[in-house]
Amino acid sequence: MAEGGQDIQGRSLSQIAWRRLRKDKIALAGGFFIVFLIAVAFLAPLITHITGGPPNEYHPDLVDPALGPYGTFGGISWQHPMGVEPITGRDIFSRVLYGARISLLIALLATAVSVFIGTVIGITSGFFGGWVDAVLSRIMDMFLAFPVLVFALALAGVFPDKAFGLSGTPLKLTLLIFVIGFFSWPYIGRIVRGQTISLREREYVEAARSLGAKRPYLLRTEILPNLMAPILVYATLIIPTNILFEAALSFLGVGLPPPTATWGGMLSDAVVYYTLPHFMFWPGLAIFATVMAFNLFGDGLRDAFDPRSSR
Amino acid sequence: MRSTRKRAAVALIAVAALGLAAACGTSKSSDSGGGSGPKLNNTALDSVVNASDQKGGTLKMGMGGPWGDSFDPGDTYYGYSWDLGRQYWRTLVMNKVAPGKQGLELVPDIATDLGKSSDGGKTWTYTIQSGLKFEDGTPITSKDIAYGVSRTVDRAVLKQGPSYLADLLNWPASYKGPYKSPKNADISSAIETPDDTTVVFHLKQPFAEFDNIASLPITAPVPAAKDTGAKYTTHPISSGPYMWKGDVDVATGGTLVRNPNWSASTDPNRKALPDQIDVKLGLQADDLDNQIISGDEQVDIAGTGVQPAALPKVLQSKDLSARADNPVIAREWYTQILGTVKPLDNVECRKAVIYAMSPTSYQNAYGGKFAGGEIATTVLPPAIPGYKDSDVYDLKANPNGQVSKAKDALKKCGQPDGFSTTMGYRSSRDKEKKVAEAFQQSLGKVGIKVNIKPMPDDTYTAELCGKPSYDVQNNVGICVFGWGADWNTGYGYLAQIVDSRTINPEGGAPNFAVRVPEVDKMIDQLAVEPDAAKRAEISTQIDQQVMENAYIYPGIYAKAVLLRGKGLTNVFINDAYGYYDYTALGLKQ
């Protein structure tokens, strides 16, 4: 029941969604954590300048090669708030921060790649239907059934050290982004295809078509804007999957070459030192918190955009 | 919202789990106080601990993982296998069963004396004891030794043992071993057995250290009637004080019981104290350490020392460090610098690599001075005759590397701003990865950019770092490596790793880098020089030459932290093996 004297306003979908999202404290917390993480990753050189120094600097004076870091909790101090690595004495805090840069960079760019491919193929498949849809849908099925991890391991093994005018870390980075992005697009593609099929039969699309609108116009003006919400939601939900995928590849030794700090690589280094659990704890915590934050935010976003969600 | 409450619960549980994990993470670590330095007992390094002649009991030996190769004396190349194997095989001569350096002396075993050479070192003759018997009671004759040697020629059946006798003896060109050639093939050009107690070896070229080869298990007698080829490993016929009860399995192990046909009067070397020896394989390495600490197991057969997990316990506990020994092994962990890859073809650029690298970070990569070893300054480890304590590059005085000297060397090399090269290591070896990262870190300070490349272990020497054309094409200039002696002399250690003629263009040789013509000449002298003191002198010169040419960065002289099992008697380390002498061990009754 509307109270007297209040104007009734028309609201856009995004306005409604934003009002809903604002009330979802957990999703907001996830969102804030993501913003915080991006800020921290961006400012990593500044922050580590104040604390333990660059991520690859050795501090052999801080560790006993046989017993592990001197001091309590893996050598925690004001300078090394998360302690230092066994053997090398590298600062774990700055390695976790620099690892965040790599994880976010790879996950975001890989997601961009998969969103682009997924949207183009999904919209084509849904809008044109018929044999185009049949072929593209089977291709999506094929990609979903592909043993991605095994393929990525094999590819990383046989890929030359120099290609496309790149070598070393930049080449591996590009390779990881494309491998991860190239195999997660069907998730977006299927959603976009389904939405397109339901949208293309709507009255306003029919109306535009009967007024003589051409296909490109229909796609650009009538359908794509209405796909933005599901694309945004599923992109947010793919990011954590990609972070985990990158961590898994680094853990298995086909991620970025050393000494670049990555969370998965740090976990892999820590396995040998299971008697010094702090070494495994911090990169593990970073992966856990980041993936959870993206998942919570993505869930909240979906609830906010989904008109069927009950209050 | 529908799912909100559920999600809140998940978040709560997650936070609780984090708190728990944090508690675990902190409770383990405490102030290690490494400054005071642990004191390991080290008594067994050069003396006998709990000397005793008391017989009886069951000796419990275990190993993490499966047996490395085989129980067949002709098909095994692991030091621990040669150490334990002497309980069920006898060879022509053997290393003395004695603590420390005394173990390096060779004494007759089946033979009545050391070998007699004639024909300028090309012919070696051994006389063997009469009246020896195999476990089934059949007599051991010189023909069984000749047969045992002849089967090592067939590298398709016995793939894993040393090939010295297959390579050195003057075999007929058509001879392919007893499995493929006719039974009565004439091999007298290589081995002769004029009577049951004489065996004569004919070599292609003179070889001074033939007695060392005669001490390897490839000269153990094998009865032709009982030989089952590749399956002989499941029950090798014993000539020693113990024999396998039933079959022995490379994955799970077996039991050694007394051999009734062995007579102590023919064998002054072996004490044969326990009544039985249990050999348990396939254990989990960390679990085995704990069992040895508690006393459930008594010997870790592998002899490579306690795992990183148990190391802090051993170093910090008074009880355990009193049971621990820290021997230097005849092994060095080192890195090869390849002169075939530009700009490392210039000796000054190789020197720049050596000066820039931090010796301490190399040592730390292997676990520090107790578990890893002492900082090395030469190619030869100290256990090898000919080792001389020299330090061409002042490595010991500069534990963090020498930036200014490295920069000077780079200027002389014509690369004042540094250069870029790739470094290989064996991907399953975490310590070698740490070495590569240490090189990357240290060399980065003088502008040498190192790209690290993990390589699979099984193709490391055959197709990657060890293949010259691969290195040149992929700019692989530095390779992590390690080497242990087949026997403790300059030749036994150096021949495979500094002779440039062993480098195979197709890959596979353990020498990747060292190419010095003078060194090759000296290796030839080493093979034929009859005087041991002169051989040691030549070994010193070879060492010096290789170091001055900067083809090898000496990492560390390997050490291990060994733990003496509870209730053992007669414990000592034999320098021939670098760990406890398994033939001497007995049990407190």
PDB file of N, CA and C in Angstrom, chain A residues 127 204-206 208-209 213-225:
ATOM      1  N   PHE A 127      20.029 -16.043 -31.476  1.00  0.00           N
ATOM      2  CA  PHE A 127      19.267 -15.158 -32.353  1.00  0.00           C
ATOM      3  C   PHE A 127      18.967 -15.807 -33.691  1.00  0.00           C
ATOM      4  N   TYR A 204       8.252  -6.403 -27.863  1.00  0.00           N
ATOM      5  CA  TYR A 204       8.940  -5.184 -28.333  1.00  0.00           C
ATOM      6  C   TYR A 204       9.938  -5.490 -29.435  1.00  0.00           C
ATOM      7  N   VAL A 205      10.444  -6.707 -29.420  1.00  0.00           N
ATOM      8  CA  VAL A 205      11.339  -7.079 -30.509  1.00  0.00           C
ATOM      9  C   VAL A 205      10.525  -7.299 -31.782  1.00  0.00           C
ATOM     10  N   GLU A 206       9.380  -7.994 -31.596  1.00  0.00           N
ATOM     11  CA  GLU A 206       8.484  -8.197 -32.735  1.00  0.00           C
ATOM     12  C   GLU A 206       8.077  -6.850 -33.341  1.00  0.00           C
ATOM     13  N   ALA A 208       9.638  -3.965 -33.189  1.00  0.00           N
ATOM     14  CA  ALA A 208      10.746  -3.340 -33.909  1.00  0.00           C
ATOM     15  C   ALA A 208      10.942  -4.002 -35.257  1.00  0.00           C
ATOM     16  N   ARG A 209      10.802  -5.327 -35.251  1.00  0.00           N
ATOM     17  CA  ARG A 209      11.015  -6.067 -36.492  1.00  0.00           C
ATOM     18  C   ARG A 209       9.940  -5.682 -37.521  1.00  0.00           C
ATOM     19  N   ALA A 213      13.088  -2.935 -38.681  1.00  0.00           N
ATOM     20  CA  ALA A 213      14.455  -2.889 -38.148  1.00  0.00           C
ATOM     21  C   ALA A 213      15.271  -4.059 -38.680  1.00  0.00           C
ATOM     22  N   LYS A 214      16.544  -3.760 -38.998  1.00  0.00           N
ATOM     23  CA  LYS A 214      17.429  -4.810 -39.499  1.00  0.00           C
ATOM     24  C   LYS A 214      18.026  -5.594 -38.317  1.00  0.00           C
ATOM     25  N   ARG A 215      18.570  -6.753 -38.636  1.00  0.00           N
ATOM     26  CA  ARG A 215      19.125  -7.618 -37.590  1.00  0.00           C
ATOM     27  C   ARG A 215      20.188  -6.934 -36.711  1.00  0.00           C
ATOM     28  N   PRO A 216      21.193  -6.288 -37.324  1.00  0.00           N
ATOM     29  CA  PRO A 216      22.213  -5.654 -36.459  1.00  0.00           C
ATOM     30  C   PRO A 216      21.590  -4.666 -35.479  1.00  0.00           C
ATOM     31  N   TYR A 217      20.589  -3.909 -35.961  1.00  0.00           N
ATOM     32  CA  TYR A 217      19.935  -2.942 -35.080  1.00  0.00           C
ATOM     33  C   TYR A 217      19.242  -3.662 -33.938  1.00  0.00           C
ATOM     34  N   LEU A 218      18.515  -4.742 -34.279  1.00  0.00           N
ATOM     35  CA  LEU A 218      17.802  -5.503 -33.248  1.00  0.00           C
ATOM     36  C   LEU A 218      18.777  -5.995 -32.186  1.00  0.00           C
ATOM     37  N   LEU A 219      19.875  -6.588 -32.655  1.00  0.00           N
ATOM     38  CA  LEU A 219      20.859  -7.149 -31.723  1.00  0.00           C
ATOM     39  C   LEU A 219      21.421  -6.052 -30.817  1.00  0.00           C
ATOM     40  N   ARG A 220      21.834  -4.945 -31.432  1.00  0.00           N
ATOM     41  CA  ARG A 220      22.514  -3.894 -30.688  1.00  0.00           C
ATOM     42  C   ARG A 220      21.576  -3.168 -29.736  1.00  0.00           C
ATOM     43  N   THR A 221      20.406  -2.819 -30.236  1.00  0.00           N
ATOM     44  CA  THR A 221      19.551  -1.907 -29.488  1.00  0.00           C
ATOM     45  C   THR A 221      18.499  -2.617 -28.645  1.00  0.00           C
ATOM     46  N   GLU A 222      17.993  -3.735 -29.135  1.00  0.00           N
ATOM     47  CA  GLU A 222      16.887  -4.368 -28.429  1.00  0.00           C
ATOM     48  C   GLU A 222      17.349  -5.523 -27.520  1.00  0.00           C
ATOM     49  N   ILE A 223      18.293  -6.299 -27.959  1.00  0.00           N
ATOM     50  CA  ILE A 223      18.633  -7.517 -27.213  1.00  0.00           C
ATOM     51  C   ILE A 223      19.824  -7.326 -26.285  1.00  0.00           C
ATOM     52  N   LEU A 224      20.936  -6.827 -26.811  1.00  0.00           N
ATOM     53  CA  LEU A 224      22.162  -6.733 -26.009  1.00  0.00           C
ATOM     54  C   LEU A 224      21.965  -5.970 -24.694  1.00  0.00           C
ATOM     55  N   PRO A 225      21.306  -4.820 -24.698  1.00  0.00           N
ATOM     56  CA  PRO A 225      21.136  -4.113 -23.417  1.00  0.00           C
ATOM     57  C   PRO A 225      20.428  -4.968 -22.373  1.00  0.00           C
TER      58      PRO A 225
END
